[in-house]
Short mmCIF file of C-alpha atoms in Angstrom, two decimals:
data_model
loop_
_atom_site.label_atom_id
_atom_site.label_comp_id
_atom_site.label_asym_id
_atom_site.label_seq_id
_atom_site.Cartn_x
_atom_site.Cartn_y
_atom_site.Cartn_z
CA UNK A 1 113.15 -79.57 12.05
CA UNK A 2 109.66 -80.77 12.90
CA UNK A 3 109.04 -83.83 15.03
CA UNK A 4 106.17 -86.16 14.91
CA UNK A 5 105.08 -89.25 16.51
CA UNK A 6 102.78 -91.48 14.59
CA UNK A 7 100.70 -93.70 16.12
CA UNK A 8 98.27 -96.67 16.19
CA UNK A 9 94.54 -95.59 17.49
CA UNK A 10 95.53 -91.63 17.92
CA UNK A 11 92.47 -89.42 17.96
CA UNK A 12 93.38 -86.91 15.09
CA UNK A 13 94.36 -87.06 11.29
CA UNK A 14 93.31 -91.37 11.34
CA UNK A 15 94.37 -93.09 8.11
CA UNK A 16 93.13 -96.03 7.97
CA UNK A 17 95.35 -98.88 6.43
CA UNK A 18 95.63 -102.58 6.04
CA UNK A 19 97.65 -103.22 8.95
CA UNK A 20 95.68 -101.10 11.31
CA UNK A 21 94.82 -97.21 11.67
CA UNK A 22 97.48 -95.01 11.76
CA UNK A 23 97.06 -91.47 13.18
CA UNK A 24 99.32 -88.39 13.01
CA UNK A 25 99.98 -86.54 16.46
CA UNK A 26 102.47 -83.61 17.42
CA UNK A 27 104.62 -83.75 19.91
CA UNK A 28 105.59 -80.85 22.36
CA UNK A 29 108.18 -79.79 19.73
CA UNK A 30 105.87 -78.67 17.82
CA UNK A 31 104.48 -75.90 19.50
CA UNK A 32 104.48 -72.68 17.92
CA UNK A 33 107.02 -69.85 19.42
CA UNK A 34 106.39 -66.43 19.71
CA UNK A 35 102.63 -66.51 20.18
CA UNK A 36 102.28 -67.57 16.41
CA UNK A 37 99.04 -68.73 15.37
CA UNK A 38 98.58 -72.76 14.96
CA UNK A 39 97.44 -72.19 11.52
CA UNK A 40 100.75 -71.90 10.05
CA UNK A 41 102.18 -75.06 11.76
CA UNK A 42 104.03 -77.35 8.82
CA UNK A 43 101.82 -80.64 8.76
CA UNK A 44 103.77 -83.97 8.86
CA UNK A 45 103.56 -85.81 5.57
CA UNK A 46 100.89 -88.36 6.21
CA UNK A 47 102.95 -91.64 5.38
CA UNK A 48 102.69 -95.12 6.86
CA UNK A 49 104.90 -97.56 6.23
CA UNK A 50 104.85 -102.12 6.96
CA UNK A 51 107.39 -104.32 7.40
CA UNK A 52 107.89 -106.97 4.96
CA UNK A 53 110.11 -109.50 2.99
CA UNK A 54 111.43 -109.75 -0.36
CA UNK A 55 112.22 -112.58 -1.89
CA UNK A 56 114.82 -110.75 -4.29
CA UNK A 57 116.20 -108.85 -1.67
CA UNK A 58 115.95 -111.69 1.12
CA UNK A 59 119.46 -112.14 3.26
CA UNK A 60 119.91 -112.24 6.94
CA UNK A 61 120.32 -108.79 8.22
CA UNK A 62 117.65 -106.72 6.07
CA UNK A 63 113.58 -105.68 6.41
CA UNK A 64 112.25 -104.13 3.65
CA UNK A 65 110.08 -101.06 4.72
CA UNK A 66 107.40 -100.47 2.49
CA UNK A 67 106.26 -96.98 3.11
CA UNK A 68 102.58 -94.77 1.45
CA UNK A 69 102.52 -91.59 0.37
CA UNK A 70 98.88 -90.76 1.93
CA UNK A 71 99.31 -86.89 0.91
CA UNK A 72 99.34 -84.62 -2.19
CA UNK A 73 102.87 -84.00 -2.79
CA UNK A 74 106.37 -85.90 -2.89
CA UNK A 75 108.53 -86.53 -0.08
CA UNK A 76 112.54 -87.74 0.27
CA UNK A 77 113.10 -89.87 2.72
CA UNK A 78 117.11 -89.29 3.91
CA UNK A 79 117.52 -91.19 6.68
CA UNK A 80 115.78 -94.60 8.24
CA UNK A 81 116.14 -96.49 11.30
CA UNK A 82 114.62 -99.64 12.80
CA UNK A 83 113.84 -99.12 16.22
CA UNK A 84 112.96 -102.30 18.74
CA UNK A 85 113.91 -104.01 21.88
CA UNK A 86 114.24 -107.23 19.97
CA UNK A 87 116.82 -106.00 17.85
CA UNK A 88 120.22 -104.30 18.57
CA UNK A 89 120.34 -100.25 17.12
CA UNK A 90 122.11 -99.49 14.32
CA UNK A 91 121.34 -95.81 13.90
CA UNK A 92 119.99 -94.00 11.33
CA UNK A 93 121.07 -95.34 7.93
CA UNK A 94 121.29 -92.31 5.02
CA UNK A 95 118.79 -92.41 2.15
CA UNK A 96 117.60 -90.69 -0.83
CA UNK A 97 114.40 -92.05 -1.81
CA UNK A 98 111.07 -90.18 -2.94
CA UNK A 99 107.61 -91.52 -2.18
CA UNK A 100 105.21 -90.10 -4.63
CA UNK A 101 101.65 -90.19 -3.42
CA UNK A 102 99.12 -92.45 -4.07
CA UNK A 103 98.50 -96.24 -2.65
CA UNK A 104 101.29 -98.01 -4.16
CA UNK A 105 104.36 -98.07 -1.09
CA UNK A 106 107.70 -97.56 -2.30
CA UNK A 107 110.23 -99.91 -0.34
CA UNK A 108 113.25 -99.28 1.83
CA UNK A 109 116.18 -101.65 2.04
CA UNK A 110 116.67 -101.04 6.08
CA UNK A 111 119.43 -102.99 7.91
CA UNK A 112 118.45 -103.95 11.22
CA UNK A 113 120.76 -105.09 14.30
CA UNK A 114 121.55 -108.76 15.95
CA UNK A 115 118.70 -110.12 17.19
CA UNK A 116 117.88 -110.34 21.15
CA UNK A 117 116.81 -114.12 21.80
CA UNK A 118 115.53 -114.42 25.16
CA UNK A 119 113.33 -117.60 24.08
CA UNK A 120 115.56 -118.57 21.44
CA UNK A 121 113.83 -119.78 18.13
CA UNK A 122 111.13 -119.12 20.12
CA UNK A 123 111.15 -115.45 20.94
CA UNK A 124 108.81 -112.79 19.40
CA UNK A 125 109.40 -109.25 18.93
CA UNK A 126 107.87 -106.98 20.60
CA UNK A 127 106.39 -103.26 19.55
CA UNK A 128 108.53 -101.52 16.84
CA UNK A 129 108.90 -98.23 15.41
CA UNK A 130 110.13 -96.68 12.17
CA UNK A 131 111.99 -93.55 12.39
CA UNK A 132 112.13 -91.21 9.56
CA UNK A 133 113.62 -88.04 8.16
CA UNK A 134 111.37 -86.60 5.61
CA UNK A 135 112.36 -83.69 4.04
CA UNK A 136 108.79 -82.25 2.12
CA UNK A 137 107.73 -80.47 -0.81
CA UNK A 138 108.30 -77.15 0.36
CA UNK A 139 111.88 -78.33 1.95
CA UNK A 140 110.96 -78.42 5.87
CA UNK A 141 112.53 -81.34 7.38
CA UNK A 142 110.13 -83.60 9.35
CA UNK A 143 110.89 -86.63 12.29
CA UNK A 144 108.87 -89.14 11.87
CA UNK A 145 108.51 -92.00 14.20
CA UNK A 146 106.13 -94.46 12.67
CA UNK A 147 104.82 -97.25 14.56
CA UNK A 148 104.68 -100.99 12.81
CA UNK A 149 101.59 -102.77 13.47
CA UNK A 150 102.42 -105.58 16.18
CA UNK A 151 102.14 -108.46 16.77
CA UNK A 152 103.93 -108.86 13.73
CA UNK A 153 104.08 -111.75 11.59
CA UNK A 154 107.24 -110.79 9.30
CA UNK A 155 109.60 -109.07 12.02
CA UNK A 156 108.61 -112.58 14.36
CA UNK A 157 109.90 -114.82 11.28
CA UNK A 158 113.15 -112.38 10.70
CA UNK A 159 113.92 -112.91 14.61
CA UNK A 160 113.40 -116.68 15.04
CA UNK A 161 115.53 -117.22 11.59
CA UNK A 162 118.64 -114.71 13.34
CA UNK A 163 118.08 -116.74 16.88
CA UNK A 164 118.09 -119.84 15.16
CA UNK A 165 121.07 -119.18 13.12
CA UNK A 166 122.73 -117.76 16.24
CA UNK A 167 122.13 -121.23 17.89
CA UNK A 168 123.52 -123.04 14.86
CA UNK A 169 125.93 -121.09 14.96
CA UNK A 170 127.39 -122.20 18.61
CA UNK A 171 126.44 -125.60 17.98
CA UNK A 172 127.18 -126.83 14.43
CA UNK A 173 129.22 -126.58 11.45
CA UNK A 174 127.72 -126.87 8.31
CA UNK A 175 130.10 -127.60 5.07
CA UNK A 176 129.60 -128.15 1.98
CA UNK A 177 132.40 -130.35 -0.31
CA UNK A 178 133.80 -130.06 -3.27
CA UNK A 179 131.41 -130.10 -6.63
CA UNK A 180 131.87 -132.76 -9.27
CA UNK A 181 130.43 -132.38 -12.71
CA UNK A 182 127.90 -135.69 -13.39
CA UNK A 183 127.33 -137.08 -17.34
CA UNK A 184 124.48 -134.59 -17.78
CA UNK A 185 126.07 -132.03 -17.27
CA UNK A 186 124.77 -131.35 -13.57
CA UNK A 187 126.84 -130.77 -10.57
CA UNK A 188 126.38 -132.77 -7.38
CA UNK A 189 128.34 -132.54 -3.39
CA UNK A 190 128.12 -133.50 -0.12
CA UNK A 191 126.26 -131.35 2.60
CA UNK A 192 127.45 -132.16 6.25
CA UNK A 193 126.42 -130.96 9.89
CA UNK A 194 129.31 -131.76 12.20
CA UNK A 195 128.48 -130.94 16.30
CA UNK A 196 131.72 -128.07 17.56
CA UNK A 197 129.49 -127.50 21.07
CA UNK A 198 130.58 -130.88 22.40
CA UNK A 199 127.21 -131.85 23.01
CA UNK A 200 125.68 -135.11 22.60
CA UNK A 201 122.31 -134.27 21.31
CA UNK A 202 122.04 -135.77 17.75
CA UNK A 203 121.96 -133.69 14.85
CA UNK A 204 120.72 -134.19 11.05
CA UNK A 205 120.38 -132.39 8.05
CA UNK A 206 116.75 -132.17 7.46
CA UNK A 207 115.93 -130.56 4.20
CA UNK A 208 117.77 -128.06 1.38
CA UNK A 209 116.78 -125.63 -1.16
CA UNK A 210 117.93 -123.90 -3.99
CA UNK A 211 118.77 -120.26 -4.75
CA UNK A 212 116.83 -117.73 -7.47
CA UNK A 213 119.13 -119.24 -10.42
CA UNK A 214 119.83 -122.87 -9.13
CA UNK A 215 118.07 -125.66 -8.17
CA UNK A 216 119.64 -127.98 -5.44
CA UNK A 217 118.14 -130.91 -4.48
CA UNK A 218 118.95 -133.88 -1.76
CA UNK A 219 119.05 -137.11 -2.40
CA UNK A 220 116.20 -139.14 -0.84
CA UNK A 221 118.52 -142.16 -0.13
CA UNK A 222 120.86 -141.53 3.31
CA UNK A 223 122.53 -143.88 5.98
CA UNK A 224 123.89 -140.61 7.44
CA UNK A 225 121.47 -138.68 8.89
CA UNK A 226 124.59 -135.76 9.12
CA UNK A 227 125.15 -136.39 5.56
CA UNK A 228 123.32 -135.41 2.54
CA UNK A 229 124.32 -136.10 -1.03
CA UNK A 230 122.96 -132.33 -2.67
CA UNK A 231 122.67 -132.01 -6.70
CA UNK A 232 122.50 -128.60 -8.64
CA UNK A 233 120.98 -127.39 -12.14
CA UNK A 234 119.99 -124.63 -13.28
CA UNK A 235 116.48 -123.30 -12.90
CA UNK A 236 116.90 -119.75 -14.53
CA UNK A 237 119.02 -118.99 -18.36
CA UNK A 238 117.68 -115.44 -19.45
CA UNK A 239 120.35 -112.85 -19.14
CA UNK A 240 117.77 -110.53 -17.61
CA UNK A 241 117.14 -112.63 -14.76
CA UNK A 242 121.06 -113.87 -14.45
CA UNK A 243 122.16 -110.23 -14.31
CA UNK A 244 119.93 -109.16 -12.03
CA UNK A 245 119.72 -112.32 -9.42
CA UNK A 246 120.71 -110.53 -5.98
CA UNK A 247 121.39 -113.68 -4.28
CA UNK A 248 122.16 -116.34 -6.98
CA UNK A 249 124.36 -118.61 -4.58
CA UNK A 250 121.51 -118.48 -1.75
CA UNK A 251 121.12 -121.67 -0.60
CA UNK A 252 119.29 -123.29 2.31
CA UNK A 253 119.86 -125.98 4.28
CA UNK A 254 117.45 -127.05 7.42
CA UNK A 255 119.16 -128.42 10.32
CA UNK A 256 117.47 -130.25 13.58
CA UNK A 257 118.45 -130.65 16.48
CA UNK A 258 117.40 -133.53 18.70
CA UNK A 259 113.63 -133.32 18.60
CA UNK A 260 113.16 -129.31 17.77
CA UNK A 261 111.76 -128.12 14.84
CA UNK A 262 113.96 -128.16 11.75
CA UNK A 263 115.70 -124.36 11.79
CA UNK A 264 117.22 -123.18 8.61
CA UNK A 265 120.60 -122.40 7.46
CA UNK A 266 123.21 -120.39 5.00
CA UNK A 267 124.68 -123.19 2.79
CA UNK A 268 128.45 -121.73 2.81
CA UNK A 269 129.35 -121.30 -0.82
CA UNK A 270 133.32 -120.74 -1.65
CA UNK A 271 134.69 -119.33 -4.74
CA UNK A 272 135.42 -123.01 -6.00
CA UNK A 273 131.90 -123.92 -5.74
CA UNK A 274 130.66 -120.38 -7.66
CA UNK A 275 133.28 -121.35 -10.38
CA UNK A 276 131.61 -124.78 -10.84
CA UNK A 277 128.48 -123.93 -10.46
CA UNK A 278 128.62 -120.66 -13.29
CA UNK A 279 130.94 -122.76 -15.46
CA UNK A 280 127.41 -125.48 -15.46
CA UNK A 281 125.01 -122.72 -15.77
CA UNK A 282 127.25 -121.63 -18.91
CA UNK A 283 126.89 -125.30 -20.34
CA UNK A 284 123.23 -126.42 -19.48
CA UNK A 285 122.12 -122.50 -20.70
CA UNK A 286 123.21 -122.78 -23.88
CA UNK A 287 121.84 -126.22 -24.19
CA UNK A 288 118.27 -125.22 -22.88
CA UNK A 289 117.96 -121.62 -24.33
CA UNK A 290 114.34 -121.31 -23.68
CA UNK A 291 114.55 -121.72 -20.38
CA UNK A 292 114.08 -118.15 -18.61
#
């Protein structure tokens, strides 16, 4: 198995990219045995690969790699692994992916670890590496270890949403009560924050959002600042986009605590509440058909 190291501002084999210039560079691996000439070294597949986020595929816990095909040939990626002080290891997760060449990236679902918080919501992430196991065209199996470019924007926002969620999760409970059906045909409940730390730092719901396939909305109108009166409706009918929703009970709540910036939440979501909620989409579908 070959290994490689791929790095940012490396003197030979520079691809330049969006995010910065990447460079192939062997390691001491790589040196022939036997006196054999460096001619017939295997070269690395020349890939690069970004870190980003999908809305589709958005939940706590996953980074989409996107990863180029800079060479001639297909490659099979068959194992990936997020590698970072400002995450906890998780080893390599298996794959079986091909990258076809040409500019377009092809993505990779990666889980990454718990997050490391050291400033809390405020922490950044430091440098990060992807590590690979390409196998080529030929069938040589290559180690890759690609570097992400850094500072970066969408790891920092994946690691203050995890620190912020552990700190909710210490301090707060959030709940959300049982649906009732309105006259048109809508669904409504009550969102609460209720403090389990003890402390005496006030707390408020500040804002909520709906998923890919429902709408929820807060009501303007509170005396309860820990209390939020939420209403659901559907925002998408079409089977297509019903079938394929990968989150469709996502929801978000944002929750502040005394004078910090609003950090958001996972609206928890029971069976009861998935019941109600497909039993409306059922009702207000097949009264608004053309909505898609």
């Amino acid at each position: 198995m070959r290994r490689w190291r791929i790095g940012l501002g490396a003197a030979l084999g520079v691809v330049v990219l969006a995010g910065g210039a990447v460079a192939l560079a062997r390691t001491g691996d790589d040196q022939p045995s036997g006196g054999g000439s460096p001619t017939a070294r295997a070269e690395a597949p020349e890939l690069t690969a970004t870190a980003e986020i999908r809305r589709s595929f958005n939940r706590p816990g996953l980074v989409v790699i996107a990863v180029t095909n800079h060479g001639t040939q297909d490659v099979r990626i068959t194992a990936a692994e997020l590698l970072s002080d400002s995450f906890e290891a998780t080893g390599p997760q298996p794959f079986d992916s091909t990258i076809p060449p040409g500019a377009t990236p092809r993505d990779l679902q990666l889980e990454y670890g718990p997050a490391r918080c050291p400033d809390g919501v405020d922490s950044t992430t430091g440098p990060a590496t992807v590590a690979l196991v390409v196998e080529a065209a030929d069938g040589s199996e290559h180690e890759l270890e690609m570097e992400l470019p850094h500072p970066n924007g969408t790891l920092d926002r994946l690691l203050r949403t995890d620190c912020g969620a552990e700190i909710l999760d210490a301090a707060v409970e959030l709940t959300l009560g049982p649906l009732e059906t309105g006259p048109d045909g809508t669904v409504s409940g009550l969102l609460s924050v209720t403090r389990i730390d003890g402390s005496a730092e006030r707390v408020a719901l500040h804002d909520a959002r709906g998923s890919v396939l429902f709408t929820m909305v807060p009501d303007p109108v509170t005396t309860d600042p820990t209390q939020r009166l939420v209403r659901f409706d559907v925002m998408r009918c079409g089977g297509h986009a019903i079938g394929d929703a990968k989150r469709p009970y996502g929801f978000t709540a944002w929750v502040r605590l005394g004078d910090a910036e609003p950090i958001p939440a996972v609206v928890p979501v029971d069976d009861a509440h998935r019941a109600v909620l497909d039993a409306m989409q059922a009702v207000r579908c097949e009264d608004a058909p053309g909505v898609t």
